[in-house]
Every structure is written in C-alpha cells, then in structure tokens.
Amino acid sequence: MNGKRFFEYLATSLLYESKETVFSRLSPATKLIYIVIVFAVAFLATNIVQLLYFLIINIGIVISCKVLRKKFFDMLKGLWLFIIFIILFNILVTYLLGDIDIASALLYQSYALTRIFIILPPILIFISTTTPLEIIQLFSKLGIKYYYLYPIVIAYRFIPIVFQEMKNVYDAQRSRGVELEKGDIREKIRKLSSVVVPTIVCSFIRAKDLSEALILRGFGYKDKRTFYRELKLSKIDAVFLCIIVLVHIVPLISWCILNSIT
Amino acid sequence: MSKALNIENITYFYPRSNEPALKDVSISIDYGEFVVIAGPSGGGKSTLCRIAAGLIPQLYGGKLVGKVFVDGIDISKVDARSLIDRVGVVLQNPENQIVNLVVEEELVFALENLMYERNDIETRVLEISNKLGIDYLRNRSTFELSGGETQKVVLGSVLVVKPRILILDEPLAHLDPPASQELLKLLYYLNKVEDKTIIIVEHRLSEILRYAPRLVVLDRTVVADGDPREVLKKLDNIDLVYGVEIPSTVKLSRFLNISEPTLSVEELVEKVKNRNLYIDNAIDNYNDVYRCFEKIIEVENLWYIYDNGVEALKEVYLDICRGEFIAIIGGNGSGKTTLIKHFNGLLKPTKGRVKVLGMDTVEHSVAELSRFIGIAFQNPLHHFFKDTVYEEVLFTAKIMGVKNAEERTSTIIEKLGLKHLANRSPYEISAGEQRRLAIASVLVYDPEIIVLDEPTAGIDFRHKLELLDILTDIWRKKKTIVLTTHDIEFLALTPVDKVIVLDKGRVVGVGNPKEVFYNLIPKDLETFVPQIVRFIKRVGLDRFSKVLNVEEFSKILKGSNYEWEEVF
C-alpha cells in the first residue's frame, strides 16, 4: 500500500546531490574517464568471473559513499521493471529469431544484465554529482561551442524535475480516484495518460519559461563565454584515476596475458 | 533626456489572435521611480513585461505597433539579450527561471555569458549575495530552496549584471507573508538607496502600496495612472471591476471618513490618534462554546519524516468536525501540504494515526478514502488530461461511480460558471477558470470533505470573490471544507469556523479565527495577521469588538453606539 512508483524512485535517485561527497570534488573529466573505462572493460570482459569481479568493484565504489548508497538502490528499484522487460524481450527475440537454444540465450542475457549493472554505478556518480554547467565547461575546453551543447544538457537537467512533476501529478490523480494498479492492460495504459499528459504539458510550460530565462540571462549573446570556476585536475583526481586504472585495466590486461599463455 | 521606460501607443496582437492583448498603451516611467502596475488576469500585465524585456515580439511573434524605449534604446532594433545590463526582468514562477543546479552557478551565469573576467565576477557576486543575504546558499542546489529563497536567487542572478531598471512580474504570487515583506523591503532599499527604477506587476496590493508612489491600472489599456491615493479615490470599486485587491486599510479609511485613503496600518493608526474611538454594547457574533457533533478527521500525535530526514510534521493533534469550515495557515514549508496529503492516505504517518470518518488511513487505499474526501492540489494543471472541460469533470464522476454522471456533470459545470467553456480545452482557459474546474471535478462526486490546497494562489481578486461564493455555498450545504492558505486578507473574508496555525511542522495555534488572530498567534508570525486586526489591536478597539473584515465592522457598529470624534 505504501509502495512507490518507479518514477518516484527515479526522481530521487537521479537528482543532483548537493551534499558534499568525494565524487563531487572530482573534476567532471575524471568522472567521464571513469565511465569510459568501465564501459570498455564491461564489454571487453568475456567470462562470468571477470564480469562479476567488475560488478563487485563498481557497486563497491558507489556504495562506499553513504549519500550515494541510497540513491543507487533507489535507481535499481526505479529501473528493475524496465530491465526485466528488456531482458525478457531479448531472450524471446534471440530464441525465436536466432538458432540458439534457450539455455545459451539465458546465459547470454545474464551477461548483458551484469554489464548493465557494471556501468550503472559510474553513470549514477556522474549524473548525481556533476552539474550541467560543469559538463558545458568540460566540452567547451575541448573546443565545442557551448550553446550547441545546451539543449542536451538542459534535457539532462530536466529528467529529475520531470519525474518529480510526475510524482505530484500522480498524487493529484490518485486523489480523484485514479488507480493505476487496477484493470487490464488496455485500461492501465488509458489511465497512464492521466499522469503522462499533465506531466508533458507542465514540462512544456517549464521549457518555455526556461527559454525566456536563458535569454534574460544573456545566454548565447556572445560566441564565447567565461567560466567562473576553474576546471583543474587536482591530486584527488589523480588518486582516483590511479585506483580506477589499477582495479579495472590492470586485471583485464593480466587476464588477457594469462589467457594467451594458456 | 531619456526615460527608464517609455512606451508610446503600443497595441499588440498575439499570433493567431484577433483580440489585442494590449490596446493603445502609453506609459512613461522616469529613472528612480517605484511603480506598481495592477490589473485583472488577462489584462495584459505579463505581456507588458515581456514587451519591455524585448521578448515580445522577438520570441513570441505576433504584431506589435507603437514604440518602446528602454533606457533610451529602441528595443525593436536590438537583441533582447543586449538589454540585460540595462533592464533586469524577473518573470512569473521564479522556480521555472532557474537555469542551473547550484546557486553559485546561477548567480554567475549571466556574467559568464557576457564574458566577465573571474575577478570581476567574484566581486559582483559577493556584493549582491551579501546584499540579498543569500551568501549562505551559494553551494546549495537550486531545487532545495524555499519559495522566498528561490525568488531572491533569481533576483540576484539578474542584479549581478547591475541593471538600472528592474521589472518583476507578480513576484509576491507564491510567497508567504514574511517572505513578501522581506522582498518588498529589499526592493524599497534598491529603489531608495541605489536609485534603481522598480516596476512591479501585481494584483495583491495590500502590502505593496505603501512603498509605491505610483499606481497604474492596466486592463488591456491604461485605466488609471497616478498617485495610488488618487487612483483609489477615483476608482472606488477597483476590486470588483478590475480584480485588483483594495487594501483593508483603504477600506477602513473610507469607513472612518478619513479624507485620504491610507495605505498602511501605521498610517491609519497615525490618522486616528486624535480621535476618541469608542463602541458601546458591541455585539460580537461568535460563541466561545463550539459544539462538535461528529469528528470527521482525527489526527493523533502525527509525525512525518521524509526520506531525506526532514521532519515535516511533528506531534500534530487535530480534530475536524462534520460541517466545519477549516483553514490551515502557515508559511511555505510549514507542513500544510504534507498534512493534507495524510487526509486521503497519499502519505502514511511515520508515527501516530490519522482517521477519516473512523477509517485509519493506513488500512485503506487512497482510492477508498478519496470517495469521502476530495482534494484539489495547488497546481490545477496537474489534474487535467482530457480534451474538454466537460470530459474532465465527467471522468471523475465516472471513476467515482456517480449515478447519472452526465447529468450531474452538466449541473456542476453550470453551477461553477463553466458552462460556456464546456467544450474548450482545460489548458486554454484562464487561471481562475482552471481553479474552478479543479474544484468542479471534486464537487461532482459529492464527497463529505473537500480539501483545497492554496486555492487563491495566482488568481486575481475578482476570481477570489467568485471562489469565496462557491465555498460558502458548499459549506452551507453542510459539507466539511478544509483549505490551506497564506493569503490572509482573503481568509479574513471567509466564514471559517476554525483556524489551524502550522509553523515548522508543529501546530502552534488552533481556534476560532478571532481567537487565533487576536490572541493565539505567536509573536513571530505577526505578518500572518490581517491588516484590520492589526489596526484594531493597535488602537485598542479589541476591548469592544474583535472583527476580521470591514463588512463585519460596519454590521457591529450599526447595532451599537459609537463615536470617533476628534479630541484635541
């Protein structure tokens, strides 16, 4: 009865965390490199032992931070329905279309699932401890014009707000007797529109207000812009990156070497 | 000599509209003025702000005839973004105007866009954030801020560019009384000390007029322009015709036969200090003995703690009786909305118990409870998803299993004055109409208890009076009504039985409104007291009579001997 909907979990987990954490002191570049490294190892790892190792390491990293621990579990609670849906769909498709037996399809999907869980921690860390402005700053250092990036970054900032709005809409609709849990699938989808439509409308209004606010702050008036905060790699970035390389790339390479020997 | 804002005969049509939003409007504002522009919703106030900011027609399109000069610059010839160091604009809904995630990023944002250097940014941000008292917020994330803090951060992000002119569109709409007062004092300071030109668009005039030497009434065209006293003398029913709230002090001054309208309680007290105010055998029409026949909502030692550890409600005890008209008052963040979300089980107590019609909310689903208790939340847009007003109401009727749903829907729509809009989209109608629609879709299934969250937020005075009629009507039919509000001047007109004062999650006062406003309310919540109460207490008339509005005052005087002769 007290169960939360997936969007309530996503609303809280994807929100920027203003409490000071180790990760918020890292440069966005560091966090991006972390994501890239984890992506790489997750796809290069070939057997279940390696995958499980990376899984434990990365979940360990995210839950070592108290503030992010809760967010991580909320994120899982928010995503599990989607993940199960995708996995089942994939198993079905590979089984029906490909000529592999159900056991290997299952095995293959459990690899995929593990990979998803491996890359969730660095993504969560990036999303909840990096602000859009920092991302813009990072990319404009790489020579990309800041105002081209903004639509993407705004969208990214909007995600938690939209989920939050959805939560409020859901409360309002429940108060007038809408029960999303009841009825067959067709009815459920029809009822879902009572939450989705107001959310979209309110998001449009926000988007319009925001575009005005951007003009009223002189955004895009000049070709370049300055940045108040300096984007510098500090000691803590170096330490973090060393650890990441040590626990990801070093084991992967040694496994490869071991493999080629045997 | 150029003017701060010079608008010459402008007429403006929004795209695909045949009705002008503004018609032949001319306003000229000098540097250093403090001007309030008031008018009904739909009277073109926000349109005027957007024109002065250069957003119309650049962003909106449409047809603009006439000339607009801001700080001597013809805005039709420049990019709106080049104006921001001349005119700072804060539009409605400040929380929608925050671009960044961290307060500091928000404050430096405009300066970065204009390519200021780091040192320069540092000094400016430090200066402005100290002035606004928001330096302590610098590392906070922007969505954690209260309404008042959000408003100040948005103002700060505009002020850092140091514009000479400031335009604010309904800045008080979502602020509670203490936050409004603080903002007004700040704007007054900026005007008096820093010589900024301040232009405020607002229809809640009670607290603002004392600061403004000039009032413009705009209803698509300029209806009046001048000293607020003169304007109020000339248009004595400005509230009913133009939806502009007349401060109670002005109504009182008329009532006390003071030649000039008075704009603040202090001024009014000063004006009558030579009079001998005396009322004989005043009848106070409230009985201390209040009878409760049936407790319809019982709250017992309710605590609610959010996931992030914030204690939103602490040790709340409360009884609401059948047929009562209840107002829950308190500032933003005092726990009003959290409390009413417990009434239909949207939130379940962390500790304690809430019973509605004898049902423990923990044991019943929201759907079950909402059959007996209908809640309309603050933002009406959160309710609507159907194509027409009619379908919207019909949807609730059907889901709640109302017999003769179609018939009942038509009746309710007609009763709430929405019949002519039945086939319009809920998103096209005005804010006041949307509010009524949200209430209609509660009333249609005839719940025992009707709960309204901040029903007057963002609607003009005329719509407030319509709302008052609707609420009084339902209440007379023996329904129980609960409303949350920080619109105290509206509350003073409402026939409530009981006021509950919430402060930081605790109930700090419960009782008859007269008792609450005259005696119970804590000293630090003084801004939540209606103007007339402040006046009556200041001049010592509360010995004779405790009234909450001018109509009541005049009724009491009719049945008694009174004198206010001048004594020298």
GROMACS .gro file of N, CA, C and O in nm, chain B residues 221-255:
model
  140
  483THR      N    1  -0.577   4.832  -2.163
  483THR     CA    2  -0.538   4.969  -2.189
  483THR      C    3  -0.519   5.035  -2.053
  483THR      O    4  -0.559   4.979  -1.952
  484VAL      N    5  -0.456   5.152  -2.049
  484VAL     CA    6  -0.433   5.214  -1.918
  484VAL      C    7  -0.562   5.276  -1.867
  484VAL      O    8  -0.618   5.366  -1.928
  485VAL      N    9  -0.611   5.223  -1.755
  485VAL     CA   10  -0.737   5.272  -1.699
  485VAL      C   11  -0.711   5.390  -1.606
  485VAL      O   12  -0.788   5.485  -1.602
  486ALA      N   13  -0.603   5.383  -1.532
  486ALA     CA   14  -0.569   5.491  -1.441
  486ALA      C   15  -0.418   5.491  -1.420
  486ALA      O   16  -0.354   5.387  -1.433
  487ASP      N   17  -0.363   5.606  -1.391
  487ASP     CA   18  -0.219   5.618  -1.373
  487ASP      C   19  -0.194   5.737  -1.282
  487ASP      O   20  -0.235   5.848  -1.314
  488GLY      N   21  -0.132   5.715  -1.167
  488GLY     CA   22  -0.102   5.829  -1.081
  488GLY      C   23  -0.073   5.787  -0.939
  488GLY      O   24  -0.045   5.670  -0.912
  489ASP      N   25  -0.079   5.882  -0.848
  489ASP     CA   26  -0.062   5.855  -0.707
  489ASP      C   27  -0.165   5.752  -0.663
  489ASP      O   28  -0.283   5.766  -0.694
  490PRO      N   29  -0.124   5.647  -0.591
  490PRO     CA   30  -0.219   5.542  -0.554
  490PRO      C   31  -0.343   5.597  -0.482
  490PRO      O   32  -0.454   5.548  -0.502
  491ARG      N   33  -0.324   5.699  -0.398
  491ARG     CA   34  -0.438   5.756  -0.326
  491ARG      C   35  -0.540   5.816  -0.423
  491ARG      O   36  -0.661   5.796  -0.408
  492GLU      N   37  -0.487   5.885  -0.521
  492GLU     CA   38  -0.576   5.946  -0.620
  492GLU      C   39  -0.649   5.838  -0.700
  492GLU      O   40  -0.769   5.846  -0.723
  493VAL      N   41  -0.570   5.738  -0.741
  493VAL     CA   42  -0.629   5.631  -0.821
  493VAL      C   43  -0.738   5.560  -0.742
  493VAL      O   44  -0.848   5.534  -0.792
  494LEU      N   45  -0.711   5.532  -0.615
  494LEU     CA   46  -0.809   5.461  -0.533
  494LEU      C   47  -0.931   5.547  -0.503
  494LEU      O   48  -1.041   5.497  -0.482
  495LYS      N   49  -0.910   5.678  -0.499
  495LYS     CA   50  -1.024   5.767  -0.478
  495LYS      C   51  -1.112   5.768  -0.602
  495LYS      O   52  -1.235   5.765  -0.594
  496LYS      N   53  -1.044   5.772  -0.717
  496LYS     CA   54  -1.117   5.781  -0.842
  496LYS      C   55  -1.193   5.652  -0.873
  496LYS      O   56  -1.308   5.655  -0.915
  497LEU      N   57  -1.123   5.539  -0.854
  497LEU     CA   58  -1.186   5.409  -0.886
  497LEU      C   59  -1.219   5.338  -0.755
  497LEU      O   60  -1.138   5.261  -0.705
  498ASP      N   61  -1.336   5.365  -0.698
  498ASP     CA   62  -1.356   5.308  -0.565
  498ASP      C   63  -1.402   5.162  -0.567
  498ASP      O   64  -1.403   5.096  -0.465
  499ASN      N   65  -1.437   5.111  -0.684
  499ASN     CA   66  -1.466   4.966  -0.687
  499ASN      C   67  -1.369   4.892  -0.779
  499ASN      O   68  -1.403   4.800  -0.850
  500ILE      N   69  -1.244   4.934  -0.769
  500ILE     CA   70  -1.136   4.877  -0.850
  500ILE      C   71  -1.125   4.726  -0.829
  500ILE      O   72  -1.085   4.651  -0.918
  501ASP      N   73  -1.165   4.679  -0.709
  501ASP     CA   74  -1.154   4.536  -0.680
  501ASP      C   75  -1.256   4.453  -0.759
  501ASP      O   76  -1.225   4.347  -0.810
  502LEU      N   77  -1.377   4.505  -0.769
  502LEU     CA   78  -1.480   4.427  -0.837
  502LEU      C   79  -1.469   4.441  -0.987
  502LEU      O   80  -1.492   4.346  -1.062
  503VAL      N   81  -1.430   4.559  -1.034
  503VAL     CA   82  -1.425   4.580  -1.178
  503VAL      C   83  -1.295   4.528  -1.238
  503VAL      O   84  -1.295   4.460  -1.340
  504TYR      N   85  -1.183   4.556  -1.172
  504TYR     CA   86  -1.055   4.520  -1.232
  504TYR      C   87  -0.981   4.408  -1.159
  504TYR      O   88  -0.867   4.377  -1.191
  505GLY      N   89  -1.048   4.347  -1.061
  505GLY     CA   90  -0.985   4.234  -0.993
  505GLY      C   91  -0.862   4.272  -0.912
  505GLY      O   92  -0.780   4.188  -0.880
  506VAL      N   93  -0.848   4.402  -0.883
  506VAL     CA   94  -0.732   4.446  -0.806
  506VAL      C   95  -0.772   4.457  -0.660
  506VAL      O   96  -0.870   4.521  -0.626
  507GLU      N   97  -0.693   4.393  -0.576
  507GLU     CA   98  -0.726   4.392  -0.433
  507GLU      C   99  -0.711   4.533  -0.374
  507GLU      O  100  -0.610   4.599  -0.395
  508ILE      N  101  -0.814   4.579  -0.303
  508ILE     CA  102  -0.802   4.706  -0.231
  508ILE      C  103  -0.757   4.673  -0.089
  508ILE      O  104  -0.819   4.593  -0.021
  509PRO      N  105  -0.648   4.734  -0.043
  509PRO     CA  106  -0.602   4.703   0.092
  509PRO      C  107  -0.711   4.733   0.195
  509PRO      O  108  -0.786   4.829   0.180
  510SER      N  109  -0.720   4.650   0.297
  510SER     CA  110  -0.820   4.673   0.402
  510SER      C  111  -0.804   4.810   0.465
  510SER      O  112  -0.902   4.871   0.506
  511THR      N  113  -0.680   4.859   0.473
  511THR     CA  114  -0.659   4.990   0.535
  511THR      C  115  -0.730   5.099   0.456
  511THR      O  116  -0.780   5.195   0.512
  512VAL      N  117  -0.734   5.080   0.323
  512VAL     CA  118  -0.803   5.180   0.239
  512VAL      C  119  -0.953   5.174   0.266
  512VAL      O  120  -1.019   5.277   0.283
  513LYS      N  121  -1.006   5.052   0.274
  513LYS     CA  122  -1.148   5.037   0.301
  513LYS      C  123  -1.181   5.096   0.438
  513LYS      O  124  -1.284   5.162   0.456
  514LEU      N  125  -1.094   5.073   0.534
  514LEU     CA  126  -1.116   5.126   0.669
  514LEU      C  127  -1.114   5.278   0.669
  514LEU      O  128  -1.196   5.341   0.735
  515SER      N  129  -1.023   5.335   0.593
  515SER     CA  130  -1.014   5.481   0.593
  515SER      C  131  -1.140   5.542   0.533
  515SER      O  132  -1.189   5.645   0.578
  516ARG      N  133  -1.196   5.474   0.433
  516ARG     CA  134  -1.323   5.521   0.379
  516ARG      C  135  -1.431   5.513   0.486
  516ARG      O  136  -1.510   5.605   0.505
  517PHE      N  137  -1.429   5.403   0.556
  517PHE     CA  138  -1.529   5.376   0.656
  517PHE      C  139  -1.521   5.475   0.773
  517PHE      O  140  -1.621   5.516   0.830
   0.00000   0.00000   0.00000
